[in-house]
Amino acid sequence: MPETPLAFAPHDHSACSGNILARADALCCDGGLRLTPVRRRTLEILLETHKALGAYDVLERLAADGFGHQPPVAYRALEFLVEHGLAHRVRRLNAFAACMHPGEPHSPAFFICETCDSVAEAPVADVRQALDTAARKIGFSVERVNLEAVGRCPACSAR
Amino acid sequence: MPETPLAFAPHDHSACSGNILARADALCCDGGLRLTPVRRRTLEILLETHKALGAYDVLERLAADGFGHQPPVAYRALEFLVEHGLAHRVRRLNAFAACMHPGEPHSPAFFICETCDSVAEAPVADVRQALDTAARKIGFSVERVNLEAVGRCPACSAR
DNA sequence: CGAAGAATGTAATGTTATAACAATACTTGA
DNA sequence: TCAAGTATTGTTATAACATTACATTCTTCG
């Protein structure tokens, strides 16, 4: 069965985000990491929608919540989340999205709908493997990968 | 035989870039496009090295050559080249690289060496196909794709 | 407690990218 | 050829994204 990513499927979003937030709490607790108020709030903000948010959008929200007003506030929190696998950076959009599979090792690709701006993270282990193979053939050793596709999500295609 | 991309192989670079420039001329001529002086010079600049150049680096070079000093000068030329398949945008680096296969339909991935900054464009039709398959499974229709890997090139790995 | 390190706040600045409009050059057709 | 329309370039200004540096506060742990 093709697993439709949550971003493209109707679902109980508050359960969805609550779930991930709980997992983030657990992961940080286990890993001796500090999911401080700014960091946790930042993750909550990203989790509100299945879209990618720019650092300044996040900052605006944080500032409204009483946190600092300067860019580093947002960038630092986002950096923490990305570094520890709780969020991803979407280069194509200069933006950030909450990770939908925190803790699970996964090779994600991002599917960006240019009509509704939703961003889905889908596991694409086989694609990643194919890329690694291609890299090996040319003697390149891969550290990190960005796989991003722009197009139309199921809902927007239907219209 | 694994085709090592030019960027990672010793080669006669002036022949390499001259060749591509000639093909660019031909393509534009055929397609009724105008490879104007700024545009052609921009392509030449990109072709000087197998690295990606930022728009402002390109601009600096263009300005030194007597073209305009303002950002749009570079961005417009680069946009033209990208639009017509003569260059690629490397999102990971906020930079641009000359296309090594102008005119040929190809699904490139970019292999970015974080040690020497060289950027190789390698054809990865199979990777692209795997991604398209993954997209189809979730009902996403792909328009454009960015495949970018950061790591170490053969030469830098050897050291 | 008190020192060391982590995290946050803030100011300033650097970097990348685009909008808007004026001026010029090229093309086309009467 | 010349005028009208289009494409291209020049320039100003500003928007959007990101980092450096340093002061301050909070946590942890001896």
PDB file of N, CA and C in Angstrom, chain A residues 106-158:
ATOM      1  N   HIS A 106      15.696   7.747   8.486  1.00  0.00           N
ATOM      2  CA  HIS A 106      14.913   7.792   7.252  1.00  0.00           C
ATOM      3  C   HIS A 106      15.592   8.721   6.261  1.00  0.00           C
ATOM      4  N   SER A 107      15.469   8.398   4.994  1.00  0.00           N
ATOM      5  CA  SER A 107      15.999   9.269   3.940  1.00  0.00           C
ATOM      6  C   SER A 107      14.826   9.961   3.295  1.00  0.00           C
ATOM      7  N   PRO A 108      14.594  11.178   3.667  1.00  0.00           N
ATOM      8  CA  PRO A 108      13.390  11.832   3.169  1.00  0.00           C
ATOM      9  C   PRO A 108      13.618  12.551   1.844  1.00  0.00           C
ATOM     10  N   ALA A 109      12.542  12.635   1.082  1.00  0.00           N
ATOM     11  CA  ALA A 109      12.499  13.576  -0.020  1.00  0.00           C
ATOM     12  C   ALA A 109      11.348  14.516   0.294  1.00  0.00           C
ATOM     13  N   PHE A 110      11.409  15.713  -0.262  1.00  0.00           N
ATOM     14  CA  PHE A 110      10.349  16.667   0.001  1.00  0.00           C
ATOM     15  C   PHE A 110       9.580  16.950  -1.269  1.00  0.00           C
ATOM     16  N   PHE A 111       8.279  16.879  -1.140  1.00  0.00           N
ATOM     17  CA  PHE A 111       7.394  17.132  -2.264  1.00  0.00           C
ATOM     18  C   PHE A 111       6.652  18.429  -1.980  1.00  0.00           C
ATOM     19  N   ILE A 112       6.966  19.414  -2.780  1.00  0.00           N
ATOM     20  CA  ILE A 112       6.486  20.763  -2.535  1.00  0.00           C
ATOM     21  C   ILE A 112       5.402  21.122  -3.544  1.00  0.00           C
ATOM     22  N   CYS A 113       4.199  21.369  -3.053  1.00  0.00           N
ATOM     23  CA  CYS A 113       3.118  21.739  -3.975  1.00  0.00           C
ATOM     24  C   CYS A 113       3.180  23.225  -4.263  1.00  0.00           C
ATOM     25  N   GLU A 114       3.317  23.570  -5.532  1.00  0.00           N
ATOM     26  CA  GLU A 114       3.455  24.993  -5.845  1.00  0.00           C
ATOM     27  C   GLU A 114       2.107  25.690  -5.911  1.00  0.00           C
ATOM     28  N   THR A 115       1.037  24.933  -5.768  1.00  0.00           N
ATOM     29  CA  THR A 115      -0.278  25.547  -5.758  1.00  0.00           C
ATOM     30  C   THR A 115      -0.718  25.897  -4.337  1.00  0.00           C
ATOM     31  N   CYS A 116      -0.572  24.942  -3.424  1.00  0.00           N
ATOM     32  CA  CYS A 116      -1.054  25.191  -2.061  1.00  0.00           C
ATOM     33  C   CYS A 116       0.075  25.324  -1.049  1.00  0.00           C
ATOM     34  N   ASP A 117       1.320  25.199  -1.517  1.00  0.00           N
ATOM     35  CA  ASP A 117       2.479  25.395  -0.637  1.00  0.00           C
ATOM     36  C   ASP A 117       2.685  24.311   0.409  1.00  0.00           C
ATOM     37  N   SER A 118       1.878  23.264   0.356  1.00  0.00           N
ATOM     38  CA  SER A 118       2.112  22.226   1.355  1.00  0.00           C
ATOM     39  C   SER A 118       3.376  21.459   0.998  1.00  0.00           C
ATOM     40  N   VAL A 119       4.021  20.956   2.016  1.00  0.00           N
ATOM     41  CA  VAL A 119       5.279  20.234   1.836  1.00  0.00           C
ATOM     42  C   VAL A 119       5.162  18.885   2.513  1.00  0.00           C
ATOM     43  N   ALA A 120       5.337  17.834   1.745  1.00  0.00           N
ATOM     44  CA  ALA A 120       5.260  16.499   2.327  1.00  0.00           C
ATOM     45  C   ALA A 120       6.639  15.869   2.358  1.00  0.00           C
ATOM     46  N   GLU A 121       6.889  15.192   3.435  1.00  0.00           N
ATOM     47  CA  GLU A 121       8.141  14.471   3.581  1.00  0.00           C
ATOM     48  C   GLU A 121       7.815  13.009   3.368  1.00  0.00           C
ATOM     49  N   ALA A 122       8.415  12.412   2.354  1.00  0.00           N
ATOM     50  CA  ALA A 122       8.141  10.997   2.102  1.00  0.00           C
ATOM     51  C   ALA A 122       9.444  10.205   2.189  1.00  0.00           C
ATOM     52  N   PRO A 123       9.349   9.019   2.735  1.00  0.00           N
ATOM     53  CA  PRO A 123      10.539   8.181   2.827  1.00  0.00           C
ATOM     54  C   PRO A 123      10.869   7.634   1.441  1.00  0.00           C
ATOM     55  N   VAL A 124      12.111   7.769   1.040  1.00  0.00           N
ATOM     56  CA  VAL A 124      12.506   7.322  -0.298  1.00  0.00           C
ATOM     57  C   VAL A 124      13.851   6.614  -0.222  1.00  0.00           C
ATOM     58  N   ALA A 125      13.887   5.584   0.590  1.00  0.00           N
ATOM     59  CA  ALA A 125      15.138   4.851   0.795  1.00  0.00           C
ATOM     60  C   ALA A 125      15.715   4.373  -0.532  1.00  0.00           C
ATOM     61  N   ASP A 126      14.848   3.916  -1.426  1.00  0.00           N
ATOM     62  CA  ASP A 126      15.348   3.381  -2.702  1.00  0.00           C
ATOM     63  C   ASP A 126      15.974   4.470  -3.565  1.00  0.00           C
ATOM     64  N   VAL A 127      15.358   5.645  -3.552  1.00  0.00           N
ATOM     65  CA  VAL A 127      15.915   6.753  -4.312  1.00  0.00           C
ATOM     66  C   VAL A 127      17.293   7.103  -3.757  1.00  0.00           C
ATOM     67  N   ARG A 128      17.344   7.171  -2.467  1.00  0.00           N
ATOM     68  CA  ARG A 128      18.598   7.495  -1.803  1.00  0.00           C
ATOM     69  C   ARG A 128      19.673   6.465  -2.160  1.00  0.00           C
ATOM     70  N   GLN A 129      19.244   5.218  -2.176  1.00  0.00           N
ATOM     71  CA  GLN A 129      20.195   4.152  -2.485  1.00  0.00           C
ATOM     72  C   GLN A 129      20.707   4.285  -3.920  1.00  0.00           C
ATOM     73  N   ALA A 130      19.797   4.594  -4.824  1.00  0.00           N
ATOM     74  CA  ALA A 130      20.180   4.781  -6.223  1.00  0.00           C
ATOM     75  C   ALA A 130      21.189   5.924  -6.346  1.00  0.00           C
ATOM     76  N   LEU A 131      20.971   6.962  -5.563  1.00  0.00           N
ATOM     77  CA  LEU A 131      21.885   8.097  -5.609  1.00  0.00           C
ATOM     78  C   LEU A 131      23.253   7.704  -5.045  1.00  0.00           C
ATOM     79  N   ASP A 132      23.233   6.955  -3.967  1.00  0.00           N
ATOM     80  CA  ASP A 132      24.485   6.489  -3.374  1.00  0.00           C
ATOM     81  C   ASP A 132      25.262   5.627  -4.374  1.00  0.00           C
ATOM     82  N   THR A 133      24.522   4.805  -5.096  1.00  0.00           N
ATOM     83  CA  THR A 133      25.163   3.961  -6.117  1.00  0.00           C
ATOM     84  C   THR A 133      25.802   4.817  -7.192  1.00  0.00           C
ATOM     85  N   ALA A 134      25.054   5.792  -7.657  1.00  0.00           N
ATOM     86  CA  ALA A 134      25.590   6.699  -8.671  1.00  0.00           C
ATOM     87  C   ALA A 134      26.837   7.403  -8.146  1.00  0.00           C
ATOM     88  N   ALA A 135      26.790   7.786  -6.888  1.00  0.00           N
ATOM     89  CA  ALA A 135      27.934   8.472  -6.284  1.00  0.00           C
ATOM     90  C   ALA A 135      29.138   7.541  -6.226  1.00  0.00           C
ATOM     91  N   ARG A 136      28.898   6.321  -5.802  1.00  0.00           N
ATOM     92  CA  ARG A 136      29.991   5.365  -5.671  1.00  0.00           C
ATOM     93  C   ARG A 136      30.682   5.160  -7.011  1.00  0.00           C
ATOM     94  N   LYS A 137      29.873   5.105  -8.057  1.00  0.00           N
ATOM     95  CA  LYS A 137      30.434   4.885  -9.393  1.00  0.00           C
ATOM     96  C   LYS A 137      31.419   5.963  -9.786  1.00  0.00           C
ATOM     97  N   ILE A 138      31.191   7.164  -9.317  1.00  0.00           N
ATOM     98  CA  ILE A 138      32.109   8.238  -9.697  1.00  0.00           C
ATOM     99  C   ILE A 138      33.078   8.556  -8.569  1.00  0.00           C
ATOM    100  N   GLY A 139      33.089   7.721  -7.555  1.00  0.00           N
ATOM    101  CA  GLY A 139      34.072   7.883  -6.491  1.00  0.00           C
ATOM    102  C   GLY A 139      33.760   9.004  -5.514  1.00  0.00           C
ATOM    103  N   PHE A 140      32.506   9.391  -5.463  1.00  0.00           N
ATOM    104  CA  PHE A 140      32.105  10.468  -4.560  1.00  0.00           C
ATOM    105  C   PHE A 140      31.501   9.873  -3.300  1.00  0.00           C
ATOM    106  N   SER A 141      31.948  10.350  -2.152  1.00  0.00           N
ATOM    107  CA  SER A 141      31.354   9.819  -0.918  1.00  0.00           C
ATOM    108  C   SER A 141      30.368  10.830  -0.343  1.00  0.00           C
ATOM    109  N   VAL A 142      29.145  10.386  -0.233  1.00  0.00           N
ATOM    110  CA  VAL A 142      28.042  11.267   0.133  1.00  0.00           C
ATOM    111  C   VAL A 142      27.929  11.439   1.643  1.00  0.00           C
ATOM    112  N   GLU A 143      27.807  12.685   2.053  1.00  0.00           N
ATOM    113  CA  GLU A 143      27.590  12.968   3.474  1.00  0.00           C
ATOM    114  C   GLU A 143      26.130  13.285   3.743  1.00  0.00           C
ATOM    115  N   ARG A 144      25.633  14.241   2.980  1.00  0.00           N
ATOM    116  CA  ARG A 144      24.249  14.694   3.158  1.00  0.00           C
ATOM    117  C   ARG A 144      23.606  14.866   1.795  1.00  0.00           C
ATOM    118  N   VAL A 145      22.313  14.765   1.787  1.00  0.00           N
ATOM    119  CA  VAL A 145      21.610  14.830   0.517  1.00  0.00           C
ATOM    120  C   VAL A 145      20.365  15.694   0.633  1.00  0.00           C
ATOM    121  N   ASN A 146      20.080  16.419  -0.411  1.00  0.00           N
ATOM    122  CA  ASN A 146      18.792  17.120  -0.485  1.00  0.00           C
ATOM    123  C   ASN A 146      18.024  16.626  -1.701  1.00  0.00           C
ATOM    124  N   LEU A 147      16.871  16.080  -1.452  1.00  0.00           N
ATOM    125  CA  LEU A 147      16.004  15.641  -2.542  1.00  0.00           C
ATOM    126  C   LEU A 147      14.717  16.435  -2.454  1.00  0.00           C
ATOM    127  N   GLU A 148      14.500  17.309  -3.405  1.00  0.00           N
ATOM    128  CA  GLU A 148      13.319  18.162  -3.327  1.00  0.00           C
ATOM    129  C   GLU A 148      12.638  18.215  -4.687  1.00  0.00           C
ATOM    130  N   ALA A 149      11.348  17.979  -4.678  1.00  0.00           N
ATOM    131  CA  ALA A 149      10.589  18.022  -5.921  1.00  0.00           C
ATOM    132  C   ALA A 149       9.500  19.075  -5.810  1.00  0.00           C
ATOM    133  N   VAL A 150       9.354  19.845  -6.866  1.00  0.00           N
ATOM    134  CA  VAL A 150       8.291  20.843  -6.927  1.00  0.00           C
ATOM    135  C   VAL A 150       7.254  20.354  -7.915  1.00  0.00           C
ATOM    136  N   GLY A 151       6.002  20.505  -7.579  1.00  0.00           N
ATOM    137  CA  GLY A 151       4.950  20.067  -8.486  1.00  0.00           C
ATOM    138  C   GLY A 151       3.578  20.307  -7.880  1.00  0.00           C
ATOM    139  N   ARG A 152       2.701  19.309  -8.082  1.00  0.00           N
ATOM    140  CA  ARG A 152       1.343  19.479  -7.580  1.00  0.00           C
ATOM    141  C   ARG A 152       0.923  18.308  -6.711  1.00  0.00           C
ATOM    142  N   CYS A 153       0.360  18.631  -5.571  1.00  0.00           N
ATOM    143  CA  CYS A 153      -0.076  17.594  -4.648  1.00  0.00           C
ATOM    144  C   CYS A 153      -1.362  16.960  -5.190  1.00  0.00           C
ATOM    145  N   PRO A 154      -1.751  15.819  -4.649  1.00  0.00           N
ATOM    146  CA  PRO A 154      -2.943  15.124  -5.144  1.00  0.00           C
ATOM    147  C   PRO A 154      -4.169  16.029  -5.179  1.00  0.00           C
ATOM    148  N   ALA A 155      -4.417  16.740  -4.109  1.00  0.00           N
ATOM    149  CA  ALA A 155      -5.615  17.577  -4.034  1.00  0.00           C
ATOM    150  C   ALA A 155      -5.605  18.656  -5.111  1.00  0.00           C
ATOM    151  N   CYS A 156      -4.484  19.307  -5.285  1.00  0.00           N
ATOM    152  CA  CYS A 156      -4.411  20.385  -6.269  1.00  0.00           C
ATOM    153  C   CYS A 156      -4.405  19.838  -7.698  1.00  0.00           C
ATOM    154  N   SER A 157      -3.900  18.641  -7.886  1.00  0.00           N
ATOM    155  CA  SER A 157      -3.948  18.016  -9.212  1.00  0.00           C
ATOM    156  C   SER A 157      -5.393  17.738  -9.598  1.00  0.00           C
ATOM    157  N   ALA A 158      -6.166  17.304  -8.607  1.00  0.00           N
ATOM    158  CA  ALA A 158      -7.559  16.922  -8.846  1.00  0.00           C
ATOM    159  C   ALA A 158      -8.372  18.096  -9.362  1.00  0.00           C
TER     160      ALA A 158
END
